[in-house]
PDB file of C-alpha atoms in Angstrom:
ATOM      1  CA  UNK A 165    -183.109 219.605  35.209  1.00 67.00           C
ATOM      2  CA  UNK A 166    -180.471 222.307  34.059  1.00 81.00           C
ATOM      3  CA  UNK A 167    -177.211 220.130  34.473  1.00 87.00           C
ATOM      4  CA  UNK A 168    -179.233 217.063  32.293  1.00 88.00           C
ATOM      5  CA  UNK A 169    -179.942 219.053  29.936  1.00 88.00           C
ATOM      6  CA  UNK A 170    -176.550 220.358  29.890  1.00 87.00           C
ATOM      7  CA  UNK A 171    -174.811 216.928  30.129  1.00 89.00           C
ATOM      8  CA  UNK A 172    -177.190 216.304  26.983  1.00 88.00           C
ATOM      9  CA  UNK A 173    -176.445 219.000  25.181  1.00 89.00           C
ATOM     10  CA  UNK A 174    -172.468 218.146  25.334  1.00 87.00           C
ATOM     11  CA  UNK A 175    -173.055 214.898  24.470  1.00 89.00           C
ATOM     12  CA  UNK A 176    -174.899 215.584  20.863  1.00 87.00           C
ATOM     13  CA  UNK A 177    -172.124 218.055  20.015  1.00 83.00           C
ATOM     14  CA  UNK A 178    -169.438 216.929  17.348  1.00 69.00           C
ATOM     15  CA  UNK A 179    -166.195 217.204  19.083  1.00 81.00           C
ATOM     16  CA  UNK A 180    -166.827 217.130  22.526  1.00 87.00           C
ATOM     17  CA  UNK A 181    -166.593 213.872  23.806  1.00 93.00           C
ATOM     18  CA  UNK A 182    -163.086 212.352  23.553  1.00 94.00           C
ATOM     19  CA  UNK A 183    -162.014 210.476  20.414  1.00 93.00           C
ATOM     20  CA  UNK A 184    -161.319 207.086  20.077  1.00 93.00           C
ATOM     21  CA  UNK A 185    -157.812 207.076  20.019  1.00 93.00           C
ATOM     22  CA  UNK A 186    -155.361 205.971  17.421  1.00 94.00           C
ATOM     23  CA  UNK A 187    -154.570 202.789  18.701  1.00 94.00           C
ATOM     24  CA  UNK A 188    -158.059 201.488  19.937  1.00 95.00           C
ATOM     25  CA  UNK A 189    -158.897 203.093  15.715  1.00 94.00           C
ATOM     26  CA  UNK A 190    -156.578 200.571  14.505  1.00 96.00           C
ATOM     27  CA  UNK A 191    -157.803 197.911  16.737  1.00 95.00           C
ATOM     28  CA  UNK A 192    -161.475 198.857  15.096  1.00 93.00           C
ATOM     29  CA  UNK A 193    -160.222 198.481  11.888  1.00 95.00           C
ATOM     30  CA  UNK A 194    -158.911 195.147  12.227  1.00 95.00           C
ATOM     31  CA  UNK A 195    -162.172 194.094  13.897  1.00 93.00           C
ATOM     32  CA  UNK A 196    -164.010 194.905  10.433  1.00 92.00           C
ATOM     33  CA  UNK A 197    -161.148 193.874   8.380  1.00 94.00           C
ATOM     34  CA  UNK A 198    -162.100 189.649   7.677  1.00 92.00           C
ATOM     35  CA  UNK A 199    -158.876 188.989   6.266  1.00 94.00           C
ATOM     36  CA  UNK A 200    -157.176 190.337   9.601  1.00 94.00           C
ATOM     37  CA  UNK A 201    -154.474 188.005  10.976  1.00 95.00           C
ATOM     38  CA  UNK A 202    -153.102 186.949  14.207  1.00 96.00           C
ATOM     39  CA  UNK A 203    -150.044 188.353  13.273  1.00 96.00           C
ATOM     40  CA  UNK A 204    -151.548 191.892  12.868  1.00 97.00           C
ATOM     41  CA  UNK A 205    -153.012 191.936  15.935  1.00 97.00           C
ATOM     42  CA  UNK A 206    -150.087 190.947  17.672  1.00 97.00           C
ATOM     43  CA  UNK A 207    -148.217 193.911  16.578  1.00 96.00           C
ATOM     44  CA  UNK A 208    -150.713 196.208  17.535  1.00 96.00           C
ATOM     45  CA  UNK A 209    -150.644 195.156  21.088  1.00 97.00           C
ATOM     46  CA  UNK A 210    -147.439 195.109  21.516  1.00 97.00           C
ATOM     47  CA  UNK A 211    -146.978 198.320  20.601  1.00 95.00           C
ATOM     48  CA  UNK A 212    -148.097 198.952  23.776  1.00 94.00           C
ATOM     49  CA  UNK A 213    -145.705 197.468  26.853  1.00 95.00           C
ATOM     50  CA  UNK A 214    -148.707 197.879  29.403  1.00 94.00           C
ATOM     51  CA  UNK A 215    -151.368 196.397  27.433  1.00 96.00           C
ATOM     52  CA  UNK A 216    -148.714 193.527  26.586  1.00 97.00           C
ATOM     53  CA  UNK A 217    -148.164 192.451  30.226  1.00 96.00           C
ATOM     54  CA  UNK A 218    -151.817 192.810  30.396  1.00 97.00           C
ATOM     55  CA  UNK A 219    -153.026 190.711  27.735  1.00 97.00           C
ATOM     56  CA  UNK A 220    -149.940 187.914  28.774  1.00 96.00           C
ATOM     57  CA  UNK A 221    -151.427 188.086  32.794  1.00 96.00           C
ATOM     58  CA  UNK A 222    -154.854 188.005  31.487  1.00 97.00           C
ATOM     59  CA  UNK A 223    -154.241 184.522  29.561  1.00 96.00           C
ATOM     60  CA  UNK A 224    -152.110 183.270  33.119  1.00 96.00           C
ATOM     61  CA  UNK A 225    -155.518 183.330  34.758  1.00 95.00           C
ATOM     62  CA  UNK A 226    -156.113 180.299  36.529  1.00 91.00           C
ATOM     63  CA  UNK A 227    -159.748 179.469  34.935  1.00 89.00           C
ATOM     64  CA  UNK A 228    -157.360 178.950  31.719  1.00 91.00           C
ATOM     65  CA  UNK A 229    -154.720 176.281  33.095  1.00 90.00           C
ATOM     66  CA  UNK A 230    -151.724 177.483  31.490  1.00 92.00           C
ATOM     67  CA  UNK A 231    -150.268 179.479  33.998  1.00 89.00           C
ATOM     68  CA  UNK A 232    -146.706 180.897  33.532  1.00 89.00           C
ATOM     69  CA  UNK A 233    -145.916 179.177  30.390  1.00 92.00           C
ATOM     70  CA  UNK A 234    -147.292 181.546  28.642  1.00 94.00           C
ATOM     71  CA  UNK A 235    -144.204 184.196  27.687  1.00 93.00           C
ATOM     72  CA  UNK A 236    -145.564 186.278  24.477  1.00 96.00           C
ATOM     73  CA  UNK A 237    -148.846 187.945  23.436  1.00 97.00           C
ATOM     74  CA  UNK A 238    -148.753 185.803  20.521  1.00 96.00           C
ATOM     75  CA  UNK A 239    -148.682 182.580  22.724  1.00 94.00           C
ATOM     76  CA  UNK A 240    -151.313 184.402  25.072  1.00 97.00           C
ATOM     77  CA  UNK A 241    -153.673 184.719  21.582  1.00 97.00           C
ATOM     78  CA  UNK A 242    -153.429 181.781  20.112  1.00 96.00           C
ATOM     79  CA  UNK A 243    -153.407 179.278  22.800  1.00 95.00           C
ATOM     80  CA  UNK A 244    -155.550 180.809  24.969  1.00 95.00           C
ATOM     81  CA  UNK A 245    -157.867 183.845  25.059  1.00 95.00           C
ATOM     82  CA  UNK A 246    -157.975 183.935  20.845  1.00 95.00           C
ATOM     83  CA  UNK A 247    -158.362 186.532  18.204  1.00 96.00           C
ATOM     84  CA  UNK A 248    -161.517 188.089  18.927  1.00 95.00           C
ATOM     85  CA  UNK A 249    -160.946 188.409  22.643  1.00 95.00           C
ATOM     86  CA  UNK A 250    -157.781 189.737  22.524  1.00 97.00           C
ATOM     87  CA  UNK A 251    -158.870 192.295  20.275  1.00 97.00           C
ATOM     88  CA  UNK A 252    -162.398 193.037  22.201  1.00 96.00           C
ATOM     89  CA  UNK A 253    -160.163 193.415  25.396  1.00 97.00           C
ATOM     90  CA  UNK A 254    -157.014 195.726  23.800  1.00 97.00           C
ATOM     91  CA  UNK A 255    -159.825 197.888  22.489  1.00 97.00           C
ATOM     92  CA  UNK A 256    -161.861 198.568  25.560  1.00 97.00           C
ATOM     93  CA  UNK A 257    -158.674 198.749  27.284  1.00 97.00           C
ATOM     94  CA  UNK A 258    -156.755 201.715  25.250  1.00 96.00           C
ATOM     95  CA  UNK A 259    -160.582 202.939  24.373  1.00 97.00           C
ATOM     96  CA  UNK A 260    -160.988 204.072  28.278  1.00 96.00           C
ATOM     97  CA  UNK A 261    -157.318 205.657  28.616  1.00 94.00           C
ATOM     98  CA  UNK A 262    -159.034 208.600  27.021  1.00 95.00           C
ATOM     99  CA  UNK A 263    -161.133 208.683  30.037  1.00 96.00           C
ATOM    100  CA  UNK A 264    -159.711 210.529  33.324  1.00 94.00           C
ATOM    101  CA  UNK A 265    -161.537 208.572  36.136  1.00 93.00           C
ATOM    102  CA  UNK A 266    -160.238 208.945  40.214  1.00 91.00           C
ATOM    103  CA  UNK A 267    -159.899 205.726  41.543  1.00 93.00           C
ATOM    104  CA  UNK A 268    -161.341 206.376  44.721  1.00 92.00           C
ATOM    105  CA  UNK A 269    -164.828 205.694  46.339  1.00 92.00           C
ATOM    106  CA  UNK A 270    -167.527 203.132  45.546  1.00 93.00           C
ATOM    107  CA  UNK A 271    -167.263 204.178  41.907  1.00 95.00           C
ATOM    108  CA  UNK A 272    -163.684 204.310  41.870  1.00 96.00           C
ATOM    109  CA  UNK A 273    -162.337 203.069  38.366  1.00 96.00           C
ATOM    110  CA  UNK A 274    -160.396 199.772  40.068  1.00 97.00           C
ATOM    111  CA  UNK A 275    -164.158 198.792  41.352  1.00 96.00           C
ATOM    112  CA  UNK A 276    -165.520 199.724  37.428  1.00 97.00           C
ATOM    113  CA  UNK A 277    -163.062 197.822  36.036  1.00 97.00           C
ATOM    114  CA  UNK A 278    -163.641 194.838  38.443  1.00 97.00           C
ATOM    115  CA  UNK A 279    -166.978 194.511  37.707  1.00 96.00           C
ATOM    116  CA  UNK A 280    -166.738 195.037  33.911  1.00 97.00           C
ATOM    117  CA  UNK A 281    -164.364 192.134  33.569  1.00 97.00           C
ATOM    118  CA  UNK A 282    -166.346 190.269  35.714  1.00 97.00           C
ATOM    119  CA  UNK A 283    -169.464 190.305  33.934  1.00 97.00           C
ATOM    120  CA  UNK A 284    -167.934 190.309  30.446  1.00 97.00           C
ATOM    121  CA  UNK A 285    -166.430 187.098  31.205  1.00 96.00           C
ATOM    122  CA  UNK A 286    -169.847 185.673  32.373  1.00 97.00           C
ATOM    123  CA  UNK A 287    -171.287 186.990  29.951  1.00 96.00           C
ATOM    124  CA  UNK A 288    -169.150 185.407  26.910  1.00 94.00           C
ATOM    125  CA  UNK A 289    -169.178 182.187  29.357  1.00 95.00           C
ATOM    126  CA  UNK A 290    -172.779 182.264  29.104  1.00 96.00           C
ATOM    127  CA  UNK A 291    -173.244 182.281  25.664  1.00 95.00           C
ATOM    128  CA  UNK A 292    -171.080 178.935  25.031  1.00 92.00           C
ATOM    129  CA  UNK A 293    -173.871 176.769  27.116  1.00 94.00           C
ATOM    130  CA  UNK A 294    -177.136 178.845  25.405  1.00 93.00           C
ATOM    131  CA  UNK A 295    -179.258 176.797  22.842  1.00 90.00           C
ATOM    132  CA  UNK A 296    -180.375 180.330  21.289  1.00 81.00           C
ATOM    133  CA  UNK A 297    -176.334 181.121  20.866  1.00 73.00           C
ATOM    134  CA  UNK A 298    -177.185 181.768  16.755  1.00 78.00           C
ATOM    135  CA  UNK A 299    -179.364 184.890  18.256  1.00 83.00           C
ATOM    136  CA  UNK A 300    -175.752 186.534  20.116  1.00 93.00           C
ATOM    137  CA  UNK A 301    -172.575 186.737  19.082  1.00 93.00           C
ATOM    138  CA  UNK A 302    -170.321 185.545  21.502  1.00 93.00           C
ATOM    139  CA  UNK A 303    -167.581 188.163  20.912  1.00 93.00           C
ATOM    140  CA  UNK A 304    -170.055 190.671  20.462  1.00 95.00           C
ATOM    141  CA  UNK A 305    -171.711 190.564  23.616  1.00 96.00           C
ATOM    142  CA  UNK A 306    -168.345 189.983  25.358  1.00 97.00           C
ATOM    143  CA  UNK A 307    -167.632 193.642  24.057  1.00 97.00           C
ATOM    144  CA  UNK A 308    -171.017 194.744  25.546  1.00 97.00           C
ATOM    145  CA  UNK A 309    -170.127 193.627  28.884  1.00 97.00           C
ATOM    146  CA  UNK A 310    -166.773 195.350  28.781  1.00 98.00           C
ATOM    147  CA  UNK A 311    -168.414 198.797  27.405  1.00 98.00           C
ATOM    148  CA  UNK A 312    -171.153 198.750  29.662  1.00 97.00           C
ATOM    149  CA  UNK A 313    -170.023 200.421  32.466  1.00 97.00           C
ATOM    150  CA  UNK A 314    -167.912 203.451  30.342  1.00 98.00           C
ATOM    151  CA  UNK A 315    -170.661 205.987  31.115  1.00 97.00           C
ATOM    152  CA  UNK A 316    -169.113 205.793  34.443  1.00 97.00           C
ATOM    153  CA  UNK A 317    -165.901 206.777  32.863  1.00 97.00           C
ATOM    154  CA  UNK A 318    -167.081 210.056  30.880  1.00 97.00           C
ATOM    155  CA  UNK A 319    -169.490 211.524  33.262  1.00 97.00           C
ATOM    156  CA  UNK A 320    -166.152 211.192  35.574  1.00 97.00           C
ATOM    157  CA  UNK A 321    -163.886 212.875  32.916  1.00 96.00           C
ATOM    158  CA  UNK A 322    -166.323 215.699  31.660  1.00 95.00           C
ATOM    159  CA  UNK A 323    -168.061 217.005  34.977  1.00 95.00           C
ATOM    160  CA  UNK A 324    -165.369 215.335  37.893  1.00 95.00           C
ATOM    161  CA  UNK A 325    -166.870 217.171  40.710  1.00 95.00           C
ATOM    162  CA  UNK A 326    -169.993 215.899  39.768  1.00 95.00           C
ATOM    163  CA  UNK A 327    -168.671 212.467  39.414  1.00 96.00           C
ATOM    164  CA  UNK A 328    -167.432 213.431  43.218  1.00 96.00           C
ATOM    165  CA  UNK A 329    -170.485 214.157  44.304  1.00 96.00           C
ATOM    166  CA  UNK A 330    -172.164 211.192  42.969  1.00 95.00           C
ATOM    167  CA  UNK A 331    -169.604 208.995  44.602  1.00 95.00           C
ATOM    168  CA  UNK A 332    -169.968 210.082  48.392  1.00 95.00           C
ATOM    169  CA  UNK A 333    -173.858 210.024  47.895  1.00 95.00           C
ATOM    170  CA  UNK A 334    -173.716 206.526  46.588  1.00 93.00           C
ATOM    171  CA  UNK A 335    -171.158 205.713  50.087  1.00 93.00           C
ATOM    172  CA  UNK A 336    -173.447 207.061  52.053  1.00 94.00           C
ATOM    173  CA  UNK A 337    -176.649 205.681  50.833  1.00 92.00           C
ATOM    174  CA  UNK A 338    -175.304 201.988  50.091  1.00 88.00           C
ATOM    175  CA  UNK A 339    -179.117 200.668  50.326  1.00 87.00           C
ATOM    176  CA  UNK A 340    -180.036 203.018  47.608  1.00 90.00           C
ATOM    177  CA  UNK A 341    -180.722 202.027  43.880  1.00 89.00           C
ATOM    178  CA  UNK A 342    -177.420 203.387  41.985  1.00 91.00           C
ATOM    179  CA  UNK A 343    -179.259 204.154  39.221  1.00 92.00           C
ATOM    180  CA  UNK A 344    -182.023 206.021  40.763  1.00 92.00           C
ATOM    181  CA  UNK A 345    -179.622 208.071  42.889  1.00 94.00           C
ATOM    182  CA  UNK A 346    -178.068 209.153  38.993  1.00 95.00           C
ATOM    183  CA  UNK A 347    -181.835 210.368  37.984  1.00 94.00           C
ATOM    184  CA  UNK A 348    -182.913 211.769  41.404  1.00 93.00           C
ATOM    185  CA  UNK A 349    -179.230 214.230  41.739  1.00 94.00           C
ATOM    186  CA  UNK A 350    -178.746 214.613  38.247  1.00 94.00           C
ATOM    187  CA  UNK A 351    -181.493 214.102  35.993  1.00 94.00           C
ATOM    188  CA  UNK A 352    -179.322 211.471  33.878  1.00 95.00           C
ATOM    189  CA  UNK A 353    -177.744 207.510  34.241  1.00 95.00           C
ATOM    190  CA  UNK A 354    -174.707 206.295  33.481  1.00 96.00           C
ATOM    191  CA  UNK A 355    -176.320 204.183  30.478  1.00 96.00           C
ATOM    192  CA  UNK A 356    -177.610 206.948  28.919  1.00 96.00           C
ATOM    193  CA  UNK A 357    -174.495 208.455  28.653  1.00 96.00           C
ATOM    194  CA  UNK A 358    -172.994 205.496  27.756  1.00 97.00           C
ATOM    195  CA  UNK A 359    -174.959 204.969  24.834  1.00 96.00           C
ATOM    196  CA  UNK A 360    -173.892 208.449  23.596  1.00 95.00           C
ATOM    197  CA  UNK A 361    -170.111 207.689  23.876  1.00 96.00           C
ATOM    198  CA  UNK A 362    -170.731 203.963  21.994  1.00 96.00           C
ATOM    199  CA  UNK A 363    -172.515 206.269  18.954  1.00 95.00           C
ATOM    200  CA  UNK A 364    -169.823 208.883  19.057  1.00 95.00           C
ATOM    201  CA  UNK A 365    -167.412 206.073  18.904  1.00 95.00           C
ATOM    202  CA  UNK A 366    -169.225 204.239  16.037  1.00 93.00           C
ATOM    203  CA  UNK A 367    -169.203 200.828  17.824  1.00 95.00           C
ATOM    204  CA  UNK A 368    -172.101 197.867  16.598  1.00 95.00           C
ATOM    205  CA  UNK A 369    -175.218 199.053  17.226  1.00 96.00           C
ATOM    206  CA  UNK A 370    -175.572 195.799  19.704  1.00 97.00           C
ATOM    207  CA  UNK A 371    -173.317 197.686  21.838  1.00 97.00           C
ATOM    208  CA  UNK A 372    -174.342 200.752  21.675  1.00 97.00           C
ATOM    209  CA  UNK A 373    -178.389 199.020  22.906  1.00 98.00           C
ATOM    210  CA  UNK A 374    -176.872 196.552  24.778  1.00 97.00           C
ATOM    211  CA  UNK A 375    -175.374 199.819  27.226  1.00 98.00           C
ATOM    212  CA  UNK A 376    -178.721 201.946  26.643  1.00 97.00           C
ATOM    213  CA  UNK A 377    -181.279 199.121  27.781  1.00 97.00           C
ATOM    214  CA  UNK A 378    -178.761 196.804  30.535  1.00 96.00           C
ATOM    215  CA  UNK A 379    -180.858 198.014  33.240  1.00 95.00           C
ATOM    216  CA  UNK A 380    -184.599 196.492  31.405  1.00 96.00           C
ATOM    217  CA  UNK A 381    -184.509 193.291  30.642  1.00 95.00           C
ATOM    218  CA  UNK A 382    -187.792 193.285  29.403  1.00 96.00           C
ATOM    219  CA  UNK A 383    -186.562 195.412  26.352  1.00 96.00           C
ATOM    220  CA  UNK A 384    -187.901 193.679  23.118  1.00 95.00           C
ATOM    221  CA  UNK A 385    -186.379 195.795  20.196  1.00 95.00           C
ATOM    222  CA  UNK A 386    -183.476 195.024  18.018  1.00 95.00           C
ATOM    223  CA  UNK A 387    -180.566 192.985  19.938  1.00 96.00           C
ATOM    224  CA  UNK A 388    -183.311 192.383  22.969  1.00 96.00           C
ATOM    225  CA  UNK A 389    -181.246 188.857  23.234  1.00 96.00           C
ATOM    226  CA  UNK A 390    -177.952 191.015  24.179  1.00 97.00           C
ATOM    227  CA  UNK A 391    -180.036 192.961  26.493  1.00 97.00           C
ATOM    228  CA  UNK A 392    -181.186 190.152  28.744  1.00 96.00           C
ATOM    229  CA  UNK A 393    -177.772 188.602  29.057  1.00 97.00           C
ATOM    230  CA  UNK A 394    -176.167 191.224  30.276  1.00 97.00           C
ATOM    231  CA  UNK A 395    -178.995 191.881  32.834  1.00 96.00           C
ATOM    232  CA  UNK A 396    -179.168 188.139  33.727  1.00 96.00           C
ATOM    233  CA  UNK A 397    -175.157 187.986  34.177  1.00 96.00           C
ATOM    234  CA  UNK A 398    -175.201 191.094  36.359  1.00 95.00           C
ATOM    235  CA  UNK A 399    -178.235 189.322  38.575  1.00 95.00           C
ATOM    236  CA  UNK A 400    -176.218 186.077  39.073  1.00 95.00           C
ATOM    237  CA  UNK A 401    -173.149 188.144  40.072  1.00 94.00           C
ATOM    238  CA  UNK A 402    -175.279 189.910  42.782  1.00 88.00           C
ATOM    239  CA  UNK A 403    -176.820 186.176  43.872  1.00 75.00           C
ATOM    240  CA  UNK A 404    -179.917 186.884  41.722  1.00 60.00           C
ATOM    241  CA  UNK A 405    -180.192 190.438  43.245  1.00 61.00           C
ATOM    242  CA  UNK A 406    -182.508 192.046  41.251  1.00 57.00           C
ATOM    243  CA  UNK A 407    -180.826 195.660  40.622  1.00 72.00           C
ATOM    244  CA  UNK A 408    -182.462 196.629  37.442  1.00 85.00           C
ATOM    245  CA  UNK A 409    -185.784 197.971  36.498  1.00 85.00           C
ATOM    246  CA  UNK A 410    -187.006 194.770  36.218  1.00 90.00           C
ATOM    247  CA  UNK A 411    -187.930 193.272  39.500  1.00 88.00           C
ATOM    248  CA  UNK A 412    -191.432 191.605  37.979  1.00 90.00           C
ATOM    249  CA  UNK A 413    -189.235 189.611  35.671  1.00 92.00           C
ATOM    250  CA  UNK A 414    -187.925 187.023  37.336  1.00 93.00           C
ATOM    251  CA  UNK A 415    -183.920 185.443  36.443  1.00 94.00           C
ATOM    252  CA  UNK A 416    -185.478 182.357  35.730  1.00 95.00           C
ATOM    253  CA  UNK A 417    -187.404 183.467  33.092  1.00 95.00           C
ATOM    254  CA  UNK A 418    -184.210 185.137  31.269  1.00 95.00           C
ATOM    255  CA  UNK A 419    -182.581 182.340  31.456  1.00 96.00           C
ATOM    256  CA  UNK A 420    -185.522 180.411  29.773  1.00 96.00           C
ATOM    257  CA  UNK A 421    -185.527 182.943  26.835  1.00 94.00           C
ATOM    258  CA  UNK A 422    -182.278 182.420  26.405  1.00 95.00           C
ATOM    259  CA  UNK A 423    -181.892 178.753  26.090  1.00 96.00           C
ATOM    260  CA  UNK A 424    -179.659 178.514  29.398  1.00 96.00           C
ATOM    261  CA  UNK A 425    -180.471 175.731  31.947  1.00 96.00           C
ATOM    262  CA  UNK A 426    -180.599 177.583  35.232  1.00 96.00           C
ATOM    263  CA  UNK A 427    -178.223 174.834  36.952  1.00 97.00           C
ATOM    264  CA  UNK A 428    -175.366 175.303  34.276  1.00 97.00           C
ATOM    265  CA  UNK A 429    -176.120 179.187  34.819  1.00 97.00           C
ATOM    266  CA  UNK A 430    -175.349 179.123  38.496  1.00 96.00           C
ATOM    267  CA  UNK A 431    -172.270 176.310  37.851  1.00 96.00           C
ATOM    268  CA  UNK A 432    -170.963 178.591  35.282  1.00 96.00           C
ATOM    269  CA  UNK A 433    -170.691 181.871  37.626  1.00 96.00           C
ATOM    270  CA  UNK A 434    -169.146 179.743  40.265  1.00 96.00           C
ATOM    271  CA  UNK A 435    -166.469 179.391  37.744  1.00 94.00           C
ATOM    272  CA  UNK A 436    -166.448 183.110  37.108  1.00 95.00           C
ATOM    273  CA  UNK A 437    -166.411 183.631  40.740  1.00 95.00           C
ATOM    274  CA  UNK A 438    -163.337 181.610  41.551  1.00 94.00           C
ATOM    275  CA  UNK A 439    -161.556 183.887  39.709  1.00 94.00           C
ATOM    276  CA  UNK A 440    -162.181 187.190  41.815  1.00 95.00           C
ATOM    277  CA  UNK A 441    -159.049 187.437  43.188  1.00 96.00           C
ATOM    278  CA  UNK A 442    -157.239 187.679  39.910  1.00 96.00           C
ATOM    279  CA  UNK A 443    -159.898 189.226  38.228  1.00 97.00           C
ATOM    280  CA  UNK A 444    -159.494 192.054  41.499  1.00 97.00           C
ATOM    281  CA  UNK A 445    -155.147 192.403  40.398  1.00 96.00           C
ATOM    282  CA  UNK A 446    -156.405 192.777  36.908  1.00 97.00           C
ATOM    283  CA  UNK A 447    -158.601 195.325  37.609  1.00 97.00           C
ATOM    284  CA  UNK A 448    -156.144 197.445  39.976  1.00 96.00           C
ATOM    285  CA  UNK A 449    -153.506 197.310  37.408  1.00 94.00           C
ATOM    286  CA  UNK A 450    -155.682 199.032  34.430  1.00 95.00           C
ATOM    287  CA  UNK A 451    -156.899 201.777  37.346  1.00 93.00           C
ATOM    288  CA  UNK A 452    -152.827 202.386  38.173  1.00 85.00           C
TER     289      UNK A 452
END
């Protein structure tokens, strides 16, 4: 098709997908930095009054127990949410204010953002009750389940009355695979262009597979482990609706590979899914 090939050809070219800006940079470099400090990161957030609140009402969530005593980003870090999450969260956060999005429709950028902190939380809760844990990173694949939707985000802000387009069909046809509505109309998916803006952003390579494979589980390549979490936390989110392009593969059997007793999987999302409503006024404040 003439506009995938086009979308293609965009995305290989130097220069024309948006740069990481200077702040989520920073953040970057104190990712890779291991003598990095609490007190760096700190600064760097607050350098930002809107990511500030954010990260402060992010540690108030209810799941956490600490409620309003927490005043300061540096109280919300180390007492609650800790380094790695903080940082994993400010980054994806300032990373997609590059992004023009309309926040409108099915695939409106409140709904993105609803979803990606949904399953990013599952999916770092996940990881703390797998026996194969020394196979993921924890942090790691939380930053894979916040970047995993951000090919929503840049086929919006390169071709928005695409993005338009692809939003009413999806309203209309709510029965319809997402993803095969992408392929049929436009000849590309959301993870594929995902994977391009991961590259051009020189994020870990278990991001950048973990966005390019979420919808086939049964992906056995480098970082497969990241792979099936992601897939499995999006299936319990859905009740074990099998949206990917693995319907043969049953949850079960993820959840097997992975070391993760099924019970404690389903107890687990439960606990994720008491927190919808905050989760919900989290994601409506990023999309303001």
């Amino acid at each position: 098709m003439e506009f995938s090939q086009n979308f293609r050809s965009i995305l290989q070219q130097a220069g024309q997908i948006p740069p990481l800006p200077e702040t989520a940079r920073s953040l970057l470099r104190l990712r890779n930095n291991p003598d990095a400090n609490l007190d760096q990161l700190t600064e760097l957030i607050e350098q930002d009054p809107g990511l500030s609140i954010f990260i402060m009402k992010y540690a108030r969530m209810s799941v956490f127990g600490y409620g309003n005593r927490i005043h300061s980003v540096h109280h919300a870090i180390s007492l609650v949410i800790g380094f790695d999450t903080a940082l994993n969260l400010s980054m994806s956060i300032v990373s997609s204010g590059c992004l023009k999005m309309p926040n409108h429709g099915v695939l409106s950028r409140s709904r993105i953002w609803n979803q990606t902190l949904e399953c990013a939380m599952l999916c770092r809760e996940l990881c703390h009750i797998s026996s194969n844990n020394q196979m993921i990173n924890r942090d790691l694949m939380y930053l894979g389940g916040l970047f995993h939707n951000f090919g929503y985000f840049l086929f919006a802000h390169l071709y928005p009355r695409e993005f338009t387009y692809l939003n009413d069909l999806i309203s209309r046809y709510p029965k319809q695979d997402i993803r095969s509505i992408q392929m049929q109309v436009f000849g590309i998916t959301h993870d594929t262009i995902g994977m391009y803006l991961i590259k051009s952003w020189n994020l870990p390579e278990e991001i950048a597979t973990t966005v390019a494979e979420q919808h086939f589980p049964d992906y056995s390549g480098k970082h497969a482990g990241y792979v099936k979490l992601i897939a499995v936390a999006n299936r319990l989110l859905r009740n074990h609706s099998n949206t990917d392009g693995c319907p043969y593969l049953e949850t079960s059997v993820l959840l097997e590979s992975l070391g993760i007793n099924e019970t404690e999987a389903i107890i687990t999302t439960e606990k994720v899914r008491n927190c919808r409503s905050e989760i919900t006024l989290l994601a409506e404040e990023l999309a303001a």
